[in-house]
Coordinates of C-alpha atoms in Angstrom, one line a residue:
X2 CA 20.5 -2.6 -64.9
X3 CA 19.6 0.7 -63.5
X4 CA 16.0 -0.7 -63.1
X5 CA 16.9 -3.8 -61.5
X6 CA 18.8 -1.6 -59.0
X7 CA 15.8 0.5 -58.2
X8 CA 13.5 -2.7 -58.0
X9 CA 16.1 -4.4 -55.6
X10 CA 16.2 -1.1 -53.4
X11 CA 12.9 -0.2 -53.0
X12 CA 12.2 -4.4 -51.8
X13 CA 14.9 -3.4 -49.3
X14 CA 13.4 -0.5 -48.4
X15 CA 9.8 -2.2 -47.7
X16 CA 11.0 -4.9 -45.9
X17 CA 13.2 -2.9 -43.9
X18 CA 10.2 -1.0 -42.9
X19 CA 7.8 -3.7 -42.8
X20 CA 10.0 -5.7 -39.7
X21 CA 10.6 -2.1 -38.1
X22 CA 6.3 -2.1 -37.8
X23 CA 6.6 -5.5 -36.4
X24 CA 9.3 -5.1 -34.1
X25 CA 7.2 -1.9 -32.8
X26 CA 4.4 -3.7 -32.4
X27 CA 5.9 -6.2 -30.3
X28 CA 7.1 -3.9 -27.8
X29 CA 11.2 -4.5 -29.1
X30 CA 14.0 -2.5 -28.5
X31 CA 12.2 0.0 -31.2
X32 CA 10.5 2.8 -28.8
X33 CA 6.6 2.8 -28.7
X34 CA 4.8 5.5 -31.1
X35 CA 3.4 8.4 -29.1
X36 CA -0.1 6.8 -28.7
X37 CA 0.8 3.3 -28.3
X38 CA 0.6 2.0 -24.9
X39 CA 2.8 -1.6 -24.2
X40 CA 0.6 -4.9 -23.9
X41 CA 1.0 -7.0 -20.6
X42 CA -0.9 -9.0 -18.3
X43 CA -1.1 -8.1 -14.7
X44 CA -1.5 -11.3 -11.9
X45 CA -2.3 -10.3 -8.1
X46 CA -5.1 -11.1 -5.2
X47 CA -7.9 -9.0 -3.8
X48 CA -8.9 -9.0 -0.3
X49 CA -11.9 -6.8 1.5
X50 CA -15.2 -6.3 3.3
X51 CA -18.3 -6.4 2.0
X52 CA -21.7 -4.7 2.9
X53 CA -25.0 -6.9 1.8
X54 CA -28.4 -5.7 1.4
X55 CA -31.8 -7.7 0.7
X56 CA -34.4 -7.6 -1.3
X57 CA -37.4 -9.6 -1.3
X58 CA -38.3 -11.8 1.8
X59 CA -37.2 -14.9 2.6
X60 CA -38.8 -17.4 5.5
X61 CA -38.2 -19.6 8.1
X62 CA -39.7 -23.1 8.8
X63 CA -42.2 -21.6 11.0
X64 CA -43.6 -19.7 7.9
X65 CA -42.2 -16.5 9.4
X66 CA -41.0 -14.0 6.4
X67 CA -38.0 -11.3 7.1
X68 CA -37.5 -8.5 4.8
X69 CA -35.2 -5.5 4.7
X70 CA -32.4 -7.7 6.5
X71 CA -28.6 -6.6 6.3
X72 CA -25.2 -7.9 6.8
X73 CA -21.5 -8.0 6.3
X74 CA -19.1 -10.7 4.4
X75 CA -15.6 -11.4 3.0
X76 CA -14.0 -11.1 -0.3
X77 CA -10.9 -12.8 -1.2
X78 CA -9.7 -14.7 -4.5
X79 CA -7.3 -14.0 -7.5
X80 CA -6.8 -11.4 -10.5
X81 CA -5.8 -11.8 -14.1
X82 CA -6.0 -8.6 -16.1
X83 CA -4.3 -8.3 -20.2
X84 CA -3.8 -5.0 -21.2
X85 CA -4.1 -4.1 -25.3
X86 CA -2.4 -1.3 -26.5
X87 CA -5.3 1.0 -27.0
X88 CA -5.7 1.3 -23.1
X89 CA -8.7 -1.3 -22.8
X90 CA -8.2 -4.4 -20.5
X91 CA -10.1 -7.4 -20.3
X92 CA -9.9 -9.5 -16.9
X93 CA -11.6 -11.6 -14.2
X94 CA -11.6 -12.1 -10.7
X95 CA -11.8 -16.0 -8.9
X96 CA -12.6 -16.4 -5.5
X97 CA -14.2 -16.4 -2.5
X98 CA -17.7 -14.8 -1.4
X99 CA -19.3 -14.7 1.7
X100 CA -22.6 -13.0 2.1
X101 CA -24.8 -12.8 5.3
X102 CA -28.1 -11.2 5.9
X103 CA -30.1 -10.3 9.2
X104 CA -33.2 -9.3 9.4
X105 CA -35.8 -8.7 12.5
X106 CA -39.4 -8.3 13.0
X107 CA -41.0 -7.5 16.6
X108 CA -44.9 -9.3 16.9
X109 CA -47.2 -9.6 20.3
X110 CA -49.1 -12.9 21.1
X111 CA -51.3 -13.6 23.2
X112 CA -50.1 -15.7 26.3
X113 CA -51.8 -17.6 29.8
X114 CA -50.7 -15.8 32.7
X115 CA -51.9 -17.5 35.8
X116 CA -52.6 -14.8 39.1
X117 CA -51.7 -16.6 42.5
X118 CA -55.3 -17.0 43.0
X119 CA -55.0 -19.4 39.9
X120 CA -57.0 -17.5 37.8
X121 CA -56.0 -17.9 34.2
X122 CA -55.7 -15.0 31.8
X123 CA -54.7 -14.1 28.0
X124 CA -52.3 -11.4 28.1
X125 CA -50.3 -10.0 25.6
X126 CA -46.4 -10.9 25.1
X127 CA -44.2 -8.9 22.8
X128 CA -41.2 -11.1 21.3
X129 CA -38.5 -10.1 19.0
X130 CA -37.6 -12.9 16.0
X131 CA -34.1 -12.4 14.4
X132 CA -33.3 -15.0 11.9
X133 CA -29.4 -14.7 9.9
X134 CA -29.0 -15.9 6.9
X135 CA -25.7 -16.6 5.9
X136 CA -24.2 -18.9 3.0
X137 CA -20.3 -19.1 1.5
X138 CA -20.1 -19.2 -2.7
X139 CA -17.5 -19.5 -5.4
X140 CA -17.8 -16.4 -7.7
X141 CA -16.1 -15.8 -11.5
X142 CA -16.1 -11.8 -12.6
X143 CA -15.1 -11.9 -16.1
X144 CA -14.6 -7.7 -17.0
X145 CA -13.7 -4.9 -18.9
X146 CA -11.5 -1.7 -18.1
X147 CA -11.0 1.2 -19.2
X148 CA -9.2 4.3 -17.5
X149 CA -10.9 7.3 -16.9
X150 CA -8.6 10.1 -15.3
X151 CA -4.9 8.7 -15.2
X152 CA -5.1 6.0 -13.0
X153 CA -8.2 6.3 -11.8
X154 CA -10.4 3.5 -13.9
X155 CA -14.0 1.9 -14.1
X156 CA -14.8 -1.3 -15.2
X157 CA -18.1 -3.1 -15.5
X158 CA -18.9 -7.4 -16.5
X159 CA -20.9 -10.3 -14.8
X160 CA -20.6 -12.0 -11.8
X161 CA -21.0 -16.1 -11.6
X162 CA -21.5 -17.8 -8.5
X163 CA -21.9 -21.2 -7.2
X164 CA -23.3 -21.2 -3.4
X165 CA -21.1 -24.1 -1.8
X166 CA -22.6 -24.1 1.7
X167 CA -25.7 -21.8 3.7
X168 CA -26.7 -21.3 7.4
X169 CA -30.3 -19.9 8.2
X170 CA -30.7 -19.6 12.5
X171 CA -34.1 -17.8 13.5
X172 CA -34.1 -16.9 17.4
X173 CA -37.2 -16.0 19.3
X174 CA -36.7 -13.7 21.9
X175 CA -39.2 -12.6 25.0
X176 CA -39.3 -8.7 25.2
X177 CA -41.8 -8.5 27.4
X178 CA -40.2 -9.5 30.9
X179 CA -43.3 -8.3 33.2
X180 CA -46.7 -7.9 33.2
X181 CA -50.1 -6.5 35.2
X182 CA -52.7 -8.9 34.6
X183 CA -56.2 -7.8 34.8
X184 CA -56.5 -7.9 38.4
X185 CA -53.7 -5.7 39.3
X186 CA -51.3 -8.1 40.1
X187 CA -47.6 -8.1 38.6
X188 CA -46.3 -11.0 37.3
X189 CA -43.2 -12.3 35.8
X190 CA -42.8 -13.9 32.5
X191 CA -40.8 -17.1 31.4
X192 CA -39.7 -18.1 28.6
X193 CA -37.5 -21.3 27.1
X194 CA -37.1 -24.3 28.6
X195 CA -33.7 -22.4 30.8
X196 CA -35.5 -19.5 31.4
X197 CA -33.2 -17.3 29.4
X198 CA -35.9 -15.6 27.9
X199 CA -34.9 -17.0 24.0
X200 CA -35.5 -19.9 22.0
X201 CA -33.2 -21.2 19.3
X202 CA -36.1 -22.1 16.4
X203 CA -34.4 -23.3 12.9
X204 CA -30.5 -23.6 12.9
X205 CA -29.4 -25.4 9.7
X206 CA -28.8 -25.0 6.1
X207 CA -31.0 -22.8 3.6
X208 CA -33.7 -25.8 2.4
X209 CA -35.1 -23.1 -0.6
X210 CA -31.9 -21.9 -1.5
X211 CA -30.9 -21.3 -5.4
X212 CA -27.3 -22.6 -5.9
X213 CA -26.5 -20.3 -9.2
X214 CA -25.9 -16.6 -8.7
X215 CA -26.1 -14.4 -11.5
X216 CA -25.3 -10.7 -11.3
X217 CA -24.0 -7.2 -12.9
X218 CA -20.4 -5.7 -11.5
X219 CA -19.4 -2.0 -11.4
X220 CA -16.4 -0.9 -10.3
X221 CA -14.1 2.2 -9.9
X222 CA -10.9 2.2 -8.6
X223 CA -7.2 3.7 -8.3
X224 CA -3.6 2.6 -9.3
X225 CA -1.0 3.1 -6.5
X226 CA 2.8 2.5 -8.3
X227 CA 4.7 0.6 -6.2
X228 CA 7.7 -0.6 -8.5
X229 CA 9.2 0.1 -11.7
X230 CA 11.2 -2.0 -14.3
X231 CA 13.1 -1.0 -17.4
X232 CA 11.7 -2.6 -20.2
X233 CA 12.5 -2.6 -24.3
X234 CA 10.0 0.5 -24.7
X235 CA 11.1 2.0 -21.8
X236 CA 10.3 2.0 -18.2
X237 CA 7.1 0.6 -17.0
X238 CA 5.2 0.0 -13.5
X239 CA 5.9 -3.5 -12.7
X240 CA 3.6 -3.6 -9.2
X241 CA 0.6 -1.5 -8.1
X242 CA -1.8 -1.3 -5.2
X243 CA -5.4 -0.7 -6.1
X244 CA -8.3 0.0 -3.6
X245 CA -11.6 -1.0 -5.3
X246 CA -15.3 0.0 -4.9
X247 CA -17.6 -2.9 -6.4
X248 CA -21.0 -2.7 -6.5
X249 CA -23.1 -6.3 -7.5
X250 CA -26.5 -6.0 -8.3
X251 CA -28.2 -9.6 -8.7
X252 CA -30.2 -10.7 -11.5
X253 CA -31.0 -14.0 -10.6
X254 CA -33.2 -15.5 -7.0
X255 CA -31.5 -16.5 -4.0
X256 CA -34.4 -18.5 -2.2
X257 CA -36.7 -21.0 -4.6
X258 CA -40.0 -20.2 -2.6
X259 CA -41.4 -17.3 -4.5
X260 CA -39.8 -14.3 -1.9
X261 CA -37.7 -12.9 -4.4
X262 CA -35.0 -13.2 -2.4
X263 CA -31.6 -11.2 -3.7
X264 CA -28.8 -9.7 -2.4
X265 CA -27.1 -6.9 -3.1
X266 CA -23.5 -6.4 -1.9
X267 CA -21.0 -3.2 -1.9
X268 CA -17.5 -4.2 -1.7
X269 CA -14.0 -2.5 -0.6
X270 CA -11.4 -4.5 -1.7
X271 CA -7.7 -4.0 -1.9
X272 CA -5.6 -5.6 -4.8
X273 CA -2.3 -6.2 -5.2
X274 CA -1.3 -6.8 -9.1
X275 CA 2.5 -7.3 -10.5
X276 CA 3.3 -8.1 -14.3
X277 CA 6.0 -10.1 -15.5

C-alpha cells in the first residue's frame, strides 16, 4: 500500500511539473524564467529614401555608354517579423522599389560653321549627354535578427526583385554657345530643331534590361517603444518605431548587353511595427 502511495505521488508530482514546463513555455499566466524572452510576431510598414549607385556601364541607342551615374528612389511595402524566445527573429519585407540612375559624359565634335563670306569650316562643339535611367520593381527581403546593444539590432538576408516597368531618356545638350572661326569672326551656334540648344535622343523603356534582381541586405537599426500592454508574462511593448539603415549590394546584372550594369542602393527607412 505504502508503495502504491509513493508510485501514485511521485506520477502526480511529474505531471504536475511536466504541464507547469508547458504552461511556461507557452507564455501562460506562469512568469517567464529569467532568460526566456516571450514569442510574438510583429506586423507594420516601412517607408524612406533611397540613395543608388552604379556600377558597370550601361548604353543608349546611340551606342553611347554612361558610367559612374547616381540617383535617388522610394521605398515603401510591408513587415512581418516572429520573434523566438532565444532573442533571434526571422522576417521579411514586401514592397515597393524604385531605383533611378543619372549619369553624364561631356564629348567635342566637330561641326560646319559657315563665316558670312560663306566660307565653310570644321570647328569644334562641346555637348554635354545626360541619359537617366530609372525603372520601378517588386522586392521580397526574407531576414534574420538578432539584437546587438538593447535595442539596437542588425540583421542581414537576400533581396528578390521583379523589375515591373523602366524609363531610359538620353538628352544631348550644346555647351558650346559661341565660337571664333578661323578667320576671326564670331559666330553663334544652333542647335535642335527650336533652337533650345538640346535634343531629346532615346525616351522609352530599358530594351537590355534584366527583369530578376538578386541581392545581399544589411541592416542596423533602433527600437523606439511607443506602447505597452500587460500580458500573461508580464508587460510587454506592443508598438515600436524603428529607423533603419539598409545597405543592398546586387549580385545579379541589371542590363543584358555585357555593361555589367548594377545598382547599389543605401536606404533610410522608418518602420512602424505593432504585435497582437
Amino acid at each position: 500500500m505504502r508503495i502504491a502511495f509513493t508510485v501514485i505521488l511521485s506520477a502526480i508530482l511529474v505531471a504536475t511539473s511536466t504541464s507547469l514546463y508547458a504552461q511556461r513555455l507557452k507564455g501562460s499566466s506562469t512568469p517567464l524564467g529569467p532568460d526566456e524572452k516571450p514569442v510574438y510576431t510583429w506586423y507594420g510598414a516601412y517607408l524612406g529614401p533611397s540613395f543608388n549607385s552604379q556600377g558597370g556601364q550601361f548604353r543608349t541607342s546611340c551606342d553611347c555608354e554612361f558610367s559612374g551615374g547616381a540617383g535617388t528612389g522610394l521605398v515603401a511595402g510591408f513587415v512581418v517579423e516572429h520573434q523566438f524566445r532565444s532573442g533571434i527573429a526571422i522576417g521579411g519585407l514586401i514592397g515597393y522599389e524604385g531605383r533611378g540612375i543619372s549619369g553624364r559624359f561631356r564629348e567635342i565634335e566637330g561641326v560646319q560653321q559657315t563665316s558670312s563670306n560663306g566660307q565653310v569650316y570644321n570647328v569644334p562643339i562641346t555637348f554635354l549627354n545626360e541619359a537617366t535611367l530609372s525603372f520601378d520593381m517588386l522586392s521580397i527581403n526574407p531576414y534574420v535578427k538578432t539584437h546587438l546593444l538593447g535595442n539596437l539590432f542588425g540583421r542581414a538576408g537576400l533581396s528578390v526583385g521583379y523589375v515591373l516597368t523602366s524609363d531610359l531618356s538620353h538628352v544631348k545638350t550644346l555647351q558650346t554657345r559661341t565660337v571664333t572661326l578661323p578667320d576671326g569672326e564670331t559666330a553663334d551656334v544652333r542647335f535642335g530643331e527650336d533652337g533650345s540648344g538640346s535634343v531629346t535622343l532615346e525616351n522609352g523603356p530599358y530594351a537590355d534590361l534584366s527583369t530578376l534582381q538578386i541581392g545581399g541586405v544589411l541592416a542596423a537599426g533602433y527600437e523606439i517603444p511607443l506602447a505597452r500592454t500587460m500580458r500573461p508574462w508580464g508587460s510587454a511593448v506592443t508598438a515600436v518605431l524603428v529607423p533603419v539603415v539598409q545597405y543592398f549590394l546586387p549580385v545579379t546584372q541589371l542590363s543584358l548587353d555585357n555593361g555589367d550594369l548594377r545598382v547599389s542602393t543605401l536606404q533610410f527607412m522608418l518602420e512602424f511595427r505593432y504585435n497582437l
